[in-house]
Amino acid sequence: MIPEWFEDAKLGIFIHYGIYAVKSVAESWSFYNKRISYEDYMSQLDGFTAKNFDAQHWADLIKKSGAKYSVLTTKHHDGVALYDTKYSDLSVVKKTPAKRDIVKEFTDAVRERDIRIGMYYSLIDWSHPDYASVYEGGAVPEDLSSVNSFSNPTDGVQDEEAWKRFMEFDRNQLGEVLGNYGKVDLVWFDGDWERSAEQWQLPEFKDYLKSFNPEMIINSRLQGYGDYKTPEQGLPITRPEGPWEFCTTVNDSWGYIENDNHYKTLRQIIHMFCDCISMGGNMLLDIGPREDGCIGEKEEELLLGLGKWIRENEEAVYGTRDGVMTRYYPGGSTLSKDGETLYLFVHDKPMESICLKGLCNKIKKISVLHSGKELTWDVHGGVPWFNIPGTIWIDLTAEDCNEYTTVVKLDLEGRADMYGGSGAVVTHN
Ligand code: GLC
């Protein structure tokens, strides 16, 4: 069972901060995919200043976005730690002009504002000399020419001893992340796909993690040993099973990319957020600060806008559960935990009414959430003696609507009870 705070939280802010912002190249992948040489990539260490990094400002912004948790990249696949590690020199503390423990400053500021702490930690370490020592599951590929030397040996020879050393190093570094910064609420792994569960020494590895905080939530990127699913960039169409979180970016990039202006609009972000919570998921919205620690204006604007919308519609967001299926109401919805209040999301301005099908309950009241205005409604059809409900038409026009998604609240008698049948011939009248 996952702690309830996670499913109540709905919004998290993901932050990809690292040396890759210096030259504005893709985090780690840019050297892995040979868009830039490893040396050139690592030369960014000299340009990482964090000179305007203000953890208080970041934490304020996260708070104002309405997020209840935040996940920071403590170490990406490039192996550069954003914190002070005694197991390697490759950190922004030891190797960059910043000389600051970003993780420390960040966690202190975020915790002060009651925001839960999530640590992104890449299992992959493409810089560590012992990392590229084995193949996934120990299977040597037939065609060695396509092997990437950052991940695996190129000669087909595996070095189990080196892998053991790496696992020890990995545990030690993780131990720092999970042990040196106070209570960690969530650990967000990435890169499990390069090794098998056995190579990651699962499930013992998981026990080790839980020894830091038994309540700590672990994302699913741990070869099936995690607590919740993490679909990425493409919104799920079918509700993922169990707890889940959709991670996505405000533009197209995880880290800072100077010319990536392909931002989602605030309206789109709110809509996507509603789609997630309608299916019982969270959204983990990512931003990529510049190397100096500044967060872009556009990013701030989107986060603040989302936060404003959430505050106005809080009741339909925090602590709710997935709503009714979209065949009942197409715009998405949430239900209160007791199931007696239904919140419908209205993304566009209706011409005269919105339509809800299949609701068997008596309705006590319908209102617009942000204004409190009571709405009238009409029911057409229905076959009471077969328990087939009529179609509900709720009177709603553009004047009743918010600038962004409007929430219509239905107070029901009892828990929402939805008809799922295919209708019937009316045999008695
Ligand atoms: C991908 C990428 C990584 C990014 C992550 C965030 O798995 O490897 O660059 O940090 O997604 O979800």
PDB file of C-alpha atoms in Angstrom, residues 115-287:
ATOM      1  CA  ILE A 115       6.302  20.311   0.355  1.00  0.00           C
ATOM      2  CA  ARG A 116       7.296  16.664   0.217  1.00  0.00           C
ATOM      3  CA  ILE A 117      10.789  15.780  -0.936  1.00  0.00           C
ATOM      4  CA  GLY A 118      11.418  13.600  -3.979  1.00  0.00           C
ATOM      5  CA  MET A 119      14.916  12.628  -5.073  1.00  0.00           C
ATOM      6  CA  TYR A 120      15.478  11.720  -8.713  1.00  0.00           C
ATOM      7  CA  TYR A 121      18.412   9.344  -8.849  1.00  0.00           C
ATOM      8  CA  SER A 122      19.768   7.792 -12.021  1.00  0.00           C
ATOM      9  CA  LEU A 123      20.759   4.178 -11.582  1.00  0.00           C
ATOM     10  CA  ILE A 124      22.740   4.532 -14.759  1.00  0.00           C
ATOM     11  CA  ASP A 125      26.103   6.235 -14.373  1.00  0.00           C
ATOM     12  CA  TRP A 126      27.742   6.691 -17.740  1.00  0.00           C
ATOM     13  CA  SER A 127      30.814   8.291 -16.164  1.00  0.00           C
ATOM     14  CA  HIS A 128      31.724   5.673 -13.603  1.00  0.00           C
ATOM     15  CA  PRO A 129      34.636   3.445 -14.729  1.00  0.00           C
ATOM     16  CA  ASP A 130      32.937   0.308 -13.362  1.00  0.00           C
ATOM     17  CA  TYR A 131      29.519   0.944 -14.838  1.00  0.00           C
ATOM     18  CA  ALA A 132      29.999  -0.317 -18.406  1.00  0.00           C
ATOM     19  CA  SER A 133      31.227  -3.678 -17.192  1.00  0.00           C
ATOM     20  CA  VAL A 134      28.313  -6.034 -17.915  1.00  0.00           C
ATOM     21  CA  TYR A 135      25.368  -6.479 -20.290  1.00  0.00           C
ATOM     22  CA  GLU A 136      21.712  -6.405 -19.392  1.00  0.00           C
ATOM     23  CA  GLY A 137      20.882  -9.744 -17.771  1.00  0.00           C
ATOM     24  CA  GLY A 138      24.414 -10.890 -18.542  1.00  0.00           C
ATOM     25  CA  ALA A 139      23.503 -11.591 -22.179  1.00  0.00           C
ATOM     26  CA  VAL A 140      26.310 -10.735 -24.594  1.00  0.00           C
ATOM     27  CA  PRO A 141      24.743  -9.314 -27.764  1.00  0.00           C
ATOM     28  CA  GLU A 142      25.520 -11.037 -31.057  1.00  0.00           C
ATOM     29  CA  ASP A 143      26.348  -7.821 -32.820  1.00  0.00           C
ATOM     30  CA  LEU A 144      28.915  -5.971 -30.757  1.00  0.00           C
ATOM     31  CA  SER A 145      29.225  -3.138 -33.261  1.00  0.00           C
ATOM     32  CA  SER A 146      26.055  -1.495 -31.982  1.00  0.00           C
ATOM     33  CA  VAL A 147      27.065  -1.549 -28.318  1.00  0.00           C
ATOM     34  CA  ASN A 148      27.326   1.877 -26.717  1.00  0.00           C
ATOM     35  CA  SER A 149      30.541   1.997 -24.717  1.00  0.00           C
ATOM     36  CA  PHE A 150      28.980   4.183 -22.017  1.00  0.00           C
ATOM     37  CA  SER A 151      26.585   1.372 -21.095  1.00  0.00           C
ATOM     38  CA  ASN A 152      28.347  -1.908 -21.794  1.00  0.00           C
ATOM     39  CA  PRO A 153      31.742  -3.415 -22.617  1.00  0.00           C
ATOM     40  CA  THR A 154      32.442  -3.314 -26.353  1.00  0.00           C
ATOM     41  CA  ASP A 155      34.535  -6.491 -26.456  1.00  0.00           C
ATOM     42  CA  GLY A 156      31.944  -8.979 -25.221  1.00  0.00           C
ATOM     43  CA  VAL A 157      33.857  -9.630 -21.991  1.00  0.00           C
ATOM     44  CA  GLN A 158      31.991  -9.005 -18.750  1.00  0.00           C
ATOM     45  CA  ASP A 159      33.644  -8.059 -15.516  1.00  0.00           C
ATOM     46  CA  GLU A 160      31.468  -9.149 -12.626  1.00  0.00           C
ATOM     47  CA  GLU A 161      33.894  -7.783 -10.063  1.00  0.00           C
ATOM     48  CA  ALA A 162      33.686  -4.320 -11.571  1.00  0.00           C
ATOM     49  CA  TRP A 163      29.894  -4.562 -11.520  1.00  0.00           C
ATOM     50  CA  LYS A 164      29.976  -5.505  -7.835  1.00  0.00           C
ATOM     51  CA  ARG A 165      32.148  -2.491  -7.150  1.00  0.00           C
ATOM     52  CA  PHE A 166      29.709  -0.309  -9.035  1.00  0.00           C
ATOM     53  CA  MET A 167      26.751  -1.607  -7.051  1.00  0.00           C
ATOM     54  CA  GLU A 168      28.549  -0.784  -3.866  1.00  0.00           C
ATOM     55  CA  PHE A 169      29.340   2.702  -5.111  1.00  0.00           C
ATOM     56  CA  ASP A 170      25.741   3.142  -6.223  1.00  0.00           C
ATOM     57  CA  ARG A 171      24.409   2.119  -2.810  1.00  0.00           C
ATOM     58  CA  ASN A 172      26.825   4.416  -1.071  1.00  0.00           C
ATOM     59  CA  GLN A 173      25.827   7.405  -3.151  1.00  0.00           C
ATOM     60  CA  LEU A 174      22.173   6.618  -2.734  1.00  0.00           C
ATOM     61  CA  GLY A 175      22.765   6.276   0.969  1.00  0.00           C
ATOM     62  CA  GLU A 176      23.984   9.871   0.976  1.00  0.00           C
ATOM     63  CA  VAL A 177      20.964  11.129  -0.930  1.00  0.00           C
ATOM     64  CA  LEU A 178      18.546   9.256   1.327  1.00  0.00           C
ATOM     65  CA  GLY A 179      20.398   9.751   4.576  1.00  0.00           C
ATOM     66  CA  ASN A 180      22.063  13.162   4.589  1.00  0.00           C
ATOM     67  CA  TYR A 181      19.170  15.484   3.808  1.00  0.00           C
ATOM     68  CA  GLY A 182      16.490  14.630   6.328  1.00  0.00           C
ATOM     69  CA  LYS A 183      13.454  12.574   5.571  1.00  0.00           C
ATOM     70  CA  VAL A 184      13.002  11.712   1.905  1.00  0.00           C
ATOM     71  CA  ASP A 185       9.389  11.042   0.947  1.00  0.00           C
ATOM     72  CA  LEU A 186       9.926   9.661  -2.505  1.00  0.00           C
ATOM     73  CA  VAL A 187      12.775   8.299  -4.590  1.00  0.00           C
ATOM     74  CA  TRP A 188      12.461   8.633  -8.325  1.00  0.00           C
ATOM     75  CA  PHE A 189      14.701   6.142 -10.099  1.00  0.00           C
ATOM     76  CA  ASP A 190      15.559   6.328 -13.755  1.00  0.00           C
ATOM     77  CA  GLY A 191      17.520   4.088 -16.086  1.00  0.00           C
ATOM     78  CA  ASP A 192      16.692   0.669 -14.622  1.00  0.00           C
ATOM     79  CA  TRP A 193      16.340  -0.645 -18.167  1.00  0.00           C
ATOM     80  CA  GLU A 194      20.086  -1.064 -18.680  1.00  0.00           C
ATOM     81  CA  ARG A 195      20.353  -3.920 -16.143  1.00  0.00           C
ATOM     82  CA  SER A 196      18.126  -6.754 -14.954  1.00  0.00           C
ATOM     83  CA  ALA A 197      16.412  -6.998 -11.568  1.00  0.00           C
ATOM     84  CA  GLU A 198      19.009  -9.550 -10.568  1.00  0.00           C
ATOM     85  CA  GLN A 199      21.889  -7.247 -11.499  1.00  0.00           C
ATOM     86  CA  TRP A 200      20.324  -4.437  -9.484  1.00  0.00           C
ATOM     87  CA  GLN A 201      20.235  -6.975  -6.668  1.00  0.00           C
ATOM     88  CA  LEU A 202      16.520  -6.706  -6.240  1.00  0.00           C
ATOM     89  CA  PRO A 203      14.592  -7.250  -3.995  1.00  0.00           C
ATOM     90  CA  GLU A 204      17.388  -6.776  -1.365  1.00  0.00           C
ATOM     91  CA  PHE A 205      18.078  -3.377  -2.865  1.00  0.00           C
ATOM     92  CA  LYS A 206      14.523  -2.327  -2.110  1.00  0.00           C
ATOM     93  CA  ASP A 207      14.860  -3.416   1.505  1.00  0.00           C
ATOM     94  CA  TYR A 208      17.949  -1.259   1.740  1.00  0.00           C
ATOM     95  CA  LEU A 209      15.979   1.734   0.453  1.00  0.00           C
ATOM     96  CA  LYS A 210      13.130   1.173   2.854  1.00  0.00           C
ATOM     97  CA  SER A 211      15.599   1.036   5.729  1.00  0.00           C
ATOM     98  CA  PHE A 212      15.995   4.825   5.370  1.00  0.00           C
ATOM     99  CA  ASN A 213      12.282   5.449   5.676  1.00  0.00           C
ATOM    100  CA  PRO A 214       9.776   2.598   5.537  1.00  0.00           C
ATOM    101  CA  GLU A 215       7.137   5.034   4.287  1.00  0.00           C
ATOM    102  CA  MET A 216       9.276   6.191   1.380  1.00  0.00           C
ATOM    103  CA  ILE A 217       7.572   5.854  -1.982  1.00  0.00           C
ATOM    104  CA  ILE A 218       9.571   4.360  -4.848  1.00  0.00           C
ATOM    105  CA  ASN A 219       8.648   4.967  -8.479  1.00  0.00           C
ATOM    106  CA  SER A 220       8.331   2.000 -10.792  1.00  0.00           C
ATOM    107  CA  ARG A 221      11.593   2.405 -12.673  1.00  0.00           C
ATOM    108  CA  LEU A 222      13.088  -0.381 -10.642  1.00  0.00           C
ATOM    109  CA  GLN A 223      12.447  -3.446 -12.756  1.00  0.00           C
ATOM    110  CA  GLY A 224       8.974  -4.005 -11.360  1.00  0.00           C
ATOM    111  CA  TYR A 225       9.852  -3.354  -7.718  1.00  0.00           C
ATOM    112  CA  GLY A 226       8.436   0.144  -7.445  1.00  0.00           C
ATOM    113  CA  ASP A 227       5.224   1.420  -5.928  1.00  0.00           C
ATOM    114  CA  TYR A 228       3.672   3.362  -8.785  1.00  0.00           C
ATOM    115  CA  LYS A 229       3.759   3.717 -12.567  1.00  0.00           C
ATOM    116  CA  THR A 230       5.390   6.623 -14.388  1.00  0.00           C
ATOM    117  CA  PRO A 231       4.034   7.077 -17.926  1.00  0.00           C
ATOM    118  CA  GLU A 232       6.085   9.783 -19.605  1.00  0.00           C
ATOM    119  CA  GLN A 233       5.183  12.547 -22.093  1.00  0.00           C
ATOM    120  CA  GLY A 234       2.183  10.747 -23.686  1.00  0.00           C
ATOM    121  CA  LEU A 235      -1.028  10.950 -21.655  1.00  0.00           C
ATOM    122  CA  PRO A 236      -2.445   7.512 -20.920  1.00  0.00           C
ATOM    123  CA  ILE A 237      -5.729   6.755 -22.637  1.00  0.00           C
ATOM    124  CA  THR A 238      -6.570   3.805 -20.426  1.00  0.00           C
ATOM    125  CA  ARG A 239      -6.216   4.302 -16.708  1.00  0.00           C
ATOM    126  CA  PRO A 240      -2.930   2.700 -15.580  1.00  0.00           C
ATOM    127  CA  GLU A 241      -3.502   0.113 -12.880  1.00  0.00           C
ATOM    128  CA  GLY A 242      -2.856   1.221  -9.328  1.00  0.00           C
ATOM    129  CA  PRO A 243      -1.259   4.506  -8.309  1.00  0.00           C
ATOM    130  CA  TRP A 244       0.430   6.426 -11.091  1.00  0.00           C
ATOM    131  CA  GLU A 245       2.015   9.696 -12.080  1.00  0.00           C
ATOM    132  CA  PHE A 246       2.321  11.280 -15.505  1.00  0.00           C
ATOM    133  CA  CYS A 247       5.624  13.058 -15.971  1.00  0.00           C
ATOM    134  CA  THR A 248       5.797  15.721 -18.603  1.00  0.00           C
ATOM    135  CA  THR A 249       7.628  18.897 -19.555  1.00  0.00           C
ATOM    136  CA  VAL A 250       6.373  22.468 -19.960  1.00  0.00           C
ATOM    137  CA  ASN A 251       8.043  22.571 -23.382  1.00  0.00           C
ATOM    138  CA  ASP A 252       9.716  19.616 -25.132  1.00  0.00           C
ATOM    139  CA  SER A 253      12.814  19.323 -22.936  1.00  0.00           C
ATOM    140  CA  TRP A 254      13.577  18.042 -19.441  1.00  0.00           C
ATOM    141  CA  GLY A 255      16.545  20.320 -18.922  1.00  0.00           C
ATOM    142  CA  TYR A 256      17.137  23.897 -20.067  1.00  0.00           C
ATOM    143  CA  ILE A 257      17.272  24.203 -23.853  1.00  0.00           C
ATOM    144  CA  GLU A 258      17.605  27.785 -24.956  1.00  0.00           C
ATOM    145  CA  ASN A 259      15.725  27.612 -28.235  1.00  0.00           C
ATOM    146  CA  ASP A 260      12.985  25.250 -27.133  1.00  0.00           C
ATOM    147  CA  ASN A 261      10.021  27.590 -27.230  1.00  0.00           C
ATOM    148  CA  HIS A 262       7.503  24.868 -27.830  1.00  0.00           C
ATOM    149  CA  TYR A 263       5.647  25.538 -24.594  1.00  0.00           C
ATOM    150  CA  LYS A 264       2.272  24.111 -23.781  1.00  0.00           C
ATOM    151  CA  THR A 265      -0.252  26.856 -23.091  1.00  0.00           C
ATOM    152  CA  LEU A 266      -1.656  27.284 -19.609  1.00  0.00           C
ATOM    153  CA  ARG A 267      -5.019  26.112 -20.905  1.00  0.00           C
ATOM    154  CA  GLN A 268      -3.419  22.941 -22.244  1.00  0.00           C
ATOM    155  CA  ILE A 269      -1.540  22.296 -19.016  1.00  0.00           C
ATOM    156  CA  ILE A 270      -4.707  22.680 -16.941  1.00  0.00           C
ATOM    157  CA  HIS A 271      -6.545  20.398 -19.344  1.00  0.00           C
ATOM    158  CA  MET A 272      -3.808  17.744 -19.142  1.00  0.00           C
ATOM    159  CA  PHE A 273      -3.760  18.042 -15.381  1.00  0.00           C
ATOM    160  CA  CYS A 274      -7.535  17.469 -15.264  1.00  0.00           C
ATOM    161  CA  ASP A 275      -7.126  14.448 -17.538  1.00  0.00           C
ATOM    162  CA  CYS A 276      -4.597  12.952 -15.119  1.00  0.00           C
ATOM    163  CA  ILE A 277      -6.613  13.463 -11.982  1.00  0.00           C
ATOM    164  CA  SER A 278      -9.776  12.292 -13.741  1.00  0.00           C
ATOM    165  CA  MET A 279      -8.038   8.937 -14.110  1.00  0.00           C
ATOM    166  CA  GLY A 280      -6.744   8.944 -10.554  1.00  0.00           C
ATOM    167  CA  GLY A 281      -3.186   9.959 -11.428  1.00  0.00           C
ATOM    168  CA  ASN A 282      -0.800  12.719 -10.453  1.00  0.00           C
ATOM    169  CA  MET A 283       1.015  15.042 -12.803  1.00  0.00           C
ATOM    170  CA  LEU A 284       4.730  15.634 -12.326  1.00  0.00           C
ATOM    171  CA  LEU A 285       5.390  18.783 -14.312  1.00  0.00           C
ATOM    172  CA  ASP A 286       8.985  19.430 -15.256  1.00  0.00           C
ATOM    173  CA  ILE A 287      10.993  22.619 -15.614  1.00  0.00           C
TER     174      ILE A 287
END
